[in-house]
Amino acid sequence: MYDFPLLTALILLPLLGGLAGLFFHRQPAQARFICLTAALAELALALVLLPEVFDAGILIERFDWIPLLRVQYSLAMDGLSYILVLLTALLGVLGILTSWREIREGVAVFHCLLLAALSAAIGVFLARDLLLFYLFWEAQLIPMFFLIGRFGHERRRYAALKFFVFSMVGGLPMLLAVVWLMLTGVDPSLAALAASPVSGAMQGWCAAAFILAFAVKTPLLPVHTWLPDAHTQAPTAGSLLLAGVLLKTGAYAMLRWAIPLFPQAVAAAAPWLAGLGLAGLFYASWTALAQQDAKRLVAYSSVAHMGLITFALFAFDRTGLSGAVVMMVSHALTTGALFVMVGMLAERFHSRRLSDFGGLWGKMPVYGAFMLFFAVASAGLPGLSNFVGELMIMLGSFKVYPVGASLAFFGIVVGLAYVLRLLRGTVLGRPGPLTESGGAADLNGREILILSVFALAVLFIGVHPGPLLDLIREPLNVLATSRPV
């Protein structure tokens, strides 16, 4: 237990930085600088806590909040939470750098919303009380809704509304389940609920309510349809946060809340949920092949990767779970980088249509090299981070679902096809009309810095995943004790 509330500071620092930036809404350069400073401070604070998490295993903050309902302000950070908080802080910095030139109006508001989304997501990763978790869960909607609706592209309002409706409708059954659990007088802390799971038919109903909310956010087939629209219409930094952070809250919540709280119900539904993950992998990979919009292609690839992660989560093998977490981090880095690269293309040419490009390598060799790197990383090239996650998922899930794991392997192979299509439509293949007519400059120093950070992280996890696996080992061991039977 710490005297200074470091975990609370992790949640509030981005939000306060964003609010401070609002005071400079007439001075966009100053507002941007203040928000970048807050995001860097958040990343520094997360890095400072790394030795503490390694040594102590878990950091805790807790005090009574609503004693009448036995609700506590309860936060905790173990290795699993830490790695996702660190990832969120890193993507926050990169998101601000990415939007440096893209956002020219409403700069202060944009960065305030971006940082508020980080605060809410970090709250989801740290909350250990059911009511507190629900509040952070729903709070994610607000900044992301306005980020898409106010700063997105031509169909931004449609995409923002669809995102909001799907998320709200998915979250309402969870709210009912939360209310029911609290009315029964149980202690709403995660530890107490996991120690005494709800019994009987109510466990099934509560599990269904929670899993629906988490499935929408993951997003699991068939409740995924909001994601391609949201990704396509969001500004680049919004797409980065959607892929890198918000989707991870759904998978994380499955691990942290759904499985420990409702073990028997989850065990009964696990084959069906794993099957939906597998179906999502094939469906999204196949759909990605047909896309003409590069951003929409990357969006469907994101759904495919999350389907593979869901498949691994509900195989519930210890090795597969580790692979799923590695894949969550890797997916955030590789898919996030691809969204950023598509955004760089759109910023130069005002188009994302694959038929407009091709052959960019000759005119933008640095861009071509990074695109090739992240495309093959997304496809699971050995030595890069996706390979580690996919290999562990295959090894672990094969013991539980041998047929499903074999099918998942072929699903990954289908992924190679859309990666090749992306490469051919951008940096390789015959030059398109915009490639031939355009005189766009190659990447500048800021863009190289952003992509280099992504690339180094992908390479580090690919060749030396030990530190990441060490961080998540003990939390996953604890979760394994609540393994569905």
PDB file of N, CA and C in Angstrom, residues 143-191:
ATOM      1  N   PRO A 143     -15.415  10.253 -24.607  1.00  0.00           N
ATOM      2  CA  PRO A 143     -14.392  10.925 -25.436  1.00  0.00           C
ATOM      3  C   PRO A 143     -14.254  10.307 -26.824  1.00  0.00           C
ATOM      4  N   MET A 144     -14.397   8.979 -26.926  1.00  0.00           N
ATOM      5  CA  MET A 144     -14.234   8.361 -28.239  1.00  0.00           C
ATOM      6  C   MET A 144     -15.382   8.745 -29.168  1.00  0.00           C
ATOM      7  N   PHE A 145     -16.604   8.869 -28.616  1.00  0.00           N
ATOM      8  CA  PHE A 145     -17.744   9.294 -29.429  1.00  0.00           C
ATOM      9  C   PHE A 145     -17.481  10.666 -30.043  1.00  0.00           C
ATOM     10  N   PHE A 146     -16.981  11.590 -29.250  1.00  0.00           N
ATOM     11  CA  PHE A 146     -16.733  12.936 -29.767  1.00  0.00           C
ATOM     12  C   PHE A 146     -15.490  12.991 -30.656  1.00  0.00           C
ATOM     13  N   LEU A 147     -14.505  12.145 -30.364  1.00  0.00           N
ATOM     14  CA  LEU A 147     -13.319  12.110 -31.234  1.00  0.00           C
ATOM     15  C   LEU A 147     -13.707  11.714 -32.656  1.00  0.00           C
ATOM     16  N   ILE A 148     -14.563  10.681 -32.742  1.00  0.00           N
ATOM     17  CA  ILE A 148     -14.988  10.231 -34.076  1.00  0.00           C
ATOM     18  C   ILE A 148     -15.966  11.235 -34.688  1.00  0.00           C
ATOM     19  N   GLY A 149     -16.975  11.620 -33.899  1.00  0.00           N
ATOM     20  CA  GLY A 149     -18.048  12.466 -34.429  1.00  0.00           C
ATOM     21  C   GLY A 149     -17.617  13.879 -34.776  1.00  0.00           C
ATOM     22  N   ARG A 150     -16.640  14.418 -34.048  1.00  0.00           N
ATOM     23  CA  ARG A 150     -16.221  15.808 -34.277  1.00  0.00           C
ATOM     24  C   ARG A 150     -14.999  15.905 -35.198  1.00  0.00           C
ATOM     25  N   PHE A 151     -14.085  14.948 -35.076  1.00  0.00           N
ATOM     26  CA  PHE A 151     -12.810  15.088 -35.791  1.00  0.00           C
ATOM     27  C   PHE A 151     -12.597  14.016 -36.867  1.00  0.00           C
ATOM     28  N   GLY A 152     -13.619  13.208 -37.140  1.00  0.00           N
ATOM     29  CA  GLY A 152     -13.471  12.144 -38.118  1.00  0.00           C
ATOM     30  C   GLY A 152     -13.643  12.619 -39.548  1.00  0.00           C
ATOM     31  N   HIS A 153     -13.857  11.648 -40.435  1.00  0.00           N
ATOM     32  CA  HIS A 153     -13.939  11.945 -41.870  1.00  0.00           C
ATOM     33  C   HIS A 153     -15.401  12.142 -42.295  1.00  0.00           C
ATOM     34  N   GLU A 154     -15.678  11.957 -43.586  1.00  0.00           N
ATOM     35  CA  GLU A 154     -16.941  12.410 -44.168  1.00  0.00           C
ATOM     36  C   GLU A 154     -18.187  11.772 -43.541  1.00  0.00           C
ATOM     37  N   ARG A 155     -18.118  10.504 -43.130  1.00  0.00           N
ATOM     38  CA  ARG A 155     -19.284   9.835 -42.516  1.00  0.00           C
ATOM     39  C   ARG A 155     -19.078   9.670 -41.010  1.00  0.00           C
ATOM     40  N   ARG A 156     -18.456  10.653 -40.400  1.00  0.00           N
ATOM     41  CA  ARG A 156     -18.074  10.552 -38.994  1.00  0.00           C
ATOM     42  C   ARG A 156     -19.274  10.451 -38.055  1.00  0.00           C
ATOM     43  N   ARG A 157     -20.344  11.188 -38.356  1.00  0.00           N
ATOM     44  CA  ARG A 157     -21.490  11.166 -37.434  1.00  0.00           C
ATOM     45  C   ARG A 157     -22.165   9.798 -37.433  1.00  0.00           C
ATOM     46  N   TYR A 158     -22.299   9.207 -38.601  1.00  0.00           N
ATOM     47  CA  TYR A 158     -22.887   7.868 -38.695  1.00  0.00           C
ATOM     48  C   TYR A 158     -22.032   6.868 -37.908  1.00  0.00           C
ATOM     49  N   ALA A 159     -20.710   6.930 -38.111  1.00  0.00           N
ATOM     50  CA  ALA A 159     -19.824   5.976 -37.436  1.00  0.00           C
ATOM     51  C   ALA A 159     -19.824   6.189 -35.927  1.00  0.00           C
ATOM     52  N   ALA A 160     -19.835   7.459 -35.503  1.00  0.00           N
ATOM     53  CA  ALA A 160     -19.830   7.743 -34.059  1.00  0.00           C
ATOM     54  C   ALA A 160     -21.119   7.253 -33.407  1.00  0.00           C
ATOM     55  N   LEU A 161     -22.254   7.499 -34.089  1.00  0.00           N
ATOM     56  CA  LEU A 161     -23.535   7.064 -33.534  1.00  0.00           C
ATOM     57  C   LEU A 161     -23.613   5.540 -33.462  1.00  0.00           C
ATOM     58  N   LYS A 162     -23.128   4.877 -34.494  1.00  0.00           N
ATOM     59  CA  LYS A 162     -23.147   3.411 -34.505  1.00  0.00           C
ATOM     60  C   LYS A 162     -22.274   2.857 -33.378  1.00  0.00           C
ATOM     61  N   PHE A 163     -21.089   3.445 -33.203  1.00  0.00           N
ATOM     62  CA  PHE A 163     -20.204   3.040 -32.115  1.00  0.00           C
ATOM     63  C   PHE A 163     -20.899   3.224 -30.763  1.00  0.00           C
ATOM     64  N   PHE A 164     -21.565   4.356 -30.593  1.00  0.00           N
ATOM     65  CA  PHE A 164     -22.204   4.660 -29.315  1.00  0.00           C
ATOM     66  C   PHE A 164     -23.375   3.710 -29.046  1.00  0.00           C
ATOM     67  N   VAL A 165     -24.204   3.474 -30.067  1.00  0.00           N
ATOM     68  CA  VAL A 165     -25.385   2.619 -29.878  1.00  0.00           C
ATOM     69  C   VAL A 165     -24.964   1.181 -29.559  1.00  0.00           C
ATOM     70  N   PHE A 166     -24.027   0.665 -30.322  1.00  0.00           N
ATOM     71  CA  PHE A 166     -23.565  -0.701 -30.064  1.00  0.00           C
ATOM     72  C   PHE A 166     -23.005  -0.820 -28.647  1.00  0.00           C
ATOM     73  N   SER A 167     -22.185   0.142 -28.260  1.00  0.00           N
ATOM     74  CA  SER A 167     -21.539   0.064 -26.944  1.00  0.00           C
ATOM     75  C   SER A 167     -22.564   0.217 -25.821  1.00  0.00           C
ATOM     76  N   MET A 168     -23.517   1.142 -25.997  1.00  0.00           N
ATOM     77  CA  MET A 168     -24.517   1.362 -24.952  1.00  0.00           C
ATOM     78  C   MET A 168     -25.441   0.162 -24.820  1.00  0.00           C
ATOM     79  N   VAL A 169     -25.930  -0.334 -25.962  1.00  0.00           N
ATOM     80  CA  VAL A 169     -26.840  -1.490 -25.920  1.00  0.00           C
ATOM     81  C   VAL A 169     -26.119  -2.699 -25.326  1.00  0.00           C
ATOM     82  N   GLY A 170     -24.847  -2.853 -25.677  1.00  0.00           N
ATOM     83  CA  GLY A 170     -24.079  -3.952 -25.107  1.00  0.00           C
ATOM     84  C   GLY A 170     -23.857  -3.779 -23.616  1.00  0.00           C
ATOM     85  N   GLY A 171     -23.725  -2.549 -23.168  1.00  0.00           N
ATOM     86  CA  GLY A 171     -23.426  -2.307 -21.761  1.00  0.00           C
ATOM     87  C   GLY A 171     -24.642  -2.332 -20.849  1.00  0.00           C
ATOM     88  N   LEU A 172     -25.848  -2.119 -21.400  1.00  0.00           N
ATOM     89  CA  LEU A 172     -27.036  -2.071 -20.538  1.00  0.00           C
ATOM     90  C   LEU A 172     -27.292  -3.379 -19.789  1.00  0.00           C
ATOM     91  N   PRO A 173     -27.216  -4.543 -20.470  1.00  0.00           N
ATOM     92  CA  PRO A 173     -27.397  -5.787 -19.693  1.00  0.00           C
ATOM     93  C   PRO A 173     -26.360  -5.931 -18.578  1.00  0.00           C
ATOM     94  N   MET A 174     -25.139  -5.466 -18.824  1.00  0.00           N
ATOM     95  CA  MET A 174     -24.137  -5.541 -17.756  1.00  0.00           C
ATOM     96  C   MET A 174     -24.533  -4.636 -16.590  1.00  0.00           C
ATOM     97  N   LEU A 175     -25.106  -3.472 -16.905  1.00  0.00           N
ATOM     98  CA  LEU A 175     -25.562  -2.587 -15.830  1.00  0.00           C
ATOM     99  C   LEU A 175     -26.631  -3.281 -14.989  1.00  0.00           C
ATOM    100  N   LEU A 176     -27.574  -3.957 -15.659  1.00  0.00           N
ATOM    101  CA  LEU A 176     -28.612  -4.683 -14.911  1.00  0.00           C
ATOM    102  C   LEU A 176     -27.990  -5.758 -14.029  1.00  0.00           C
ATOM    103  N   ALA A 177     -27.001  -6.464 -14.566  1.00  0.00           N
ATOM    104  CA  ALA A 177     -26.346  -7.507 -13.772  1.00  0.00           C
ATOM    105  C   ALA A 177     -25.604  -6.909 -12.582  1.00  0.00           C
ATOM    106  N   VAL A 178     -24.954  -5.757 -12.806  1.00  0.00           N
ATOM    107  CA  VAL A 178     -24.245  -5.089 -11.709  1.00  0.00           C
ATOM    108  C   VAL A 178     -25.234  -4.678 -10.621  1.00  0.00           C
ATOM    109  N   VAL A 179     -26.364  -4.093 -11.041  1.00  0.00           N
ATOM    110  CA  VAL A 179     -27.383  -3.667 -10.072  1.00  0.00           C
ATOM    111  C   VAL A 179     -27.915  -4.872  -9.309  1.00  0.00           C
ATOM    112  N   TRP A 180     -28.211  -5.950 -10.027  1.00  0.00           N
ATOM    113  CA  TRP A 180     -28.730  -7.148  -9.353  1.00  0.00           C
ATOM    114  C   TRP A 180     -27.728  -7.677  -8.328  1.00  0.00           C
ATOM    115  N   LEU A 181     -26.445  -7.744  -8.730  1.00  0.00           N
ATOM    116  CA  LEU A 181     -25.424  -8.246  -7.805  1.00  0.00           C
ATOM    117  C   LEU A 181     -25.334  -7.364  -6.562  1.00  0.00           C
ATOM    118  N   MET A 182     -25.428  -6.056  -6.746  1.00  0.00           N
ATOM    119  CA  MET A 182     -25.314  -5.157  -5.596  1.00  0.00           C
ATOM    120  C   MET A 182     -26.549  -5.219  -4.706  1.00  0.00           C
ATOM    121  N   LEU A 183     -27.731  -5.451  -5.321  1.00  0.00           N
ATOM    122  CA  LEU A 183     -28.951  -5.572  -4.520  1.00  0.00           C
ATOM    123  C   LEU A 183     -28.960  -6.826  -3.655  1.00  0.00           C
ATOM    124  N   THR A 184     -28.223  -7.832  -4.095  1.00  0.00           N
ATOM    125  CA  THR A 184     -28.163  -9.059  -3.286  1.00  0.00           C
ATOM    126  C   THR A 184     -27.292  -8.882  -2.051  1.00  0.00           C
ATOM    127  N   GLY A 185     -26.610  -7.713  -1.969  1.00  0.00           N
ATOM    128  CA  GLY A 185     -25.841  -7.418  -0.767  1.00  0.00           C
ATOM    129  C   GLY A 185     -24.454  -8.014  -0.751  1.00  0.00           C
ATOM    130  N   VAL A 186     -23.983  -8.511  -1.889  1.00  0.00           N
ATOM    131  CA  VAL A 186     -22.646  -9.096  -1.918  1.00  0.00           C
ATOM    132  C   VAL A 186     -21.606  -7.986  -1.919  1.00  0.00           C
ATOM    133  N   ASP A 187     -20.419  -8.340  -1.495  1.00  0.00           N
ATOM    134  CA  ASP A 187     -19.292  -7.419  -1.573  1.00  0.00           C
ATOM    135  C   ASP A 187     -18.911  -7.286  -3.046  1.00  0.00           C
ATOM    136  N   PRO A 188     -18.999  -6.075  -3.620  1.00  0.00           N
ATOM    137  CA  PRO A 188     -18.762  -5.944  -5.068  1.00  0.00           C
ATOM    138  C   PRO A 188     -17.287  -5.871  -5.468  1.00  0.00           C
ATOM    139  N   SER A 189     -16.379  -6.219  -4.551  1.00  0.00           N
ATOM    140  CA  SER A 189     -14.968  -6.220  -4.952  1.00  0.00           C
ATOM    141  C   SER A 189     -14.688  -7.449  -5.812  1.00  0.00           C
ATOM    142  N   LEU A 190     -13.693  -7.343  -6.672  1.00  0.00           N
ATOM    143  CA  LEU A 190     -13.354  -8.452  -7.570  1.00  0.00           C
ATOM    144  C   LEU A 190     -12.955  -9.684  -6.765  1.00  0.00           C
ATOM    145  N   ALA A 191     -12.160  -9.481  -5.717  1.00  0.00           N
ATOM    146  CA  ALA A 191     -11.693 -10.627  -4.936  1.00  0.00           C
ATOM    147  C   ALA A 191     -12.856 -11.367  -4.278  1.00  0.00           C
TER     148      ALA A 191
END
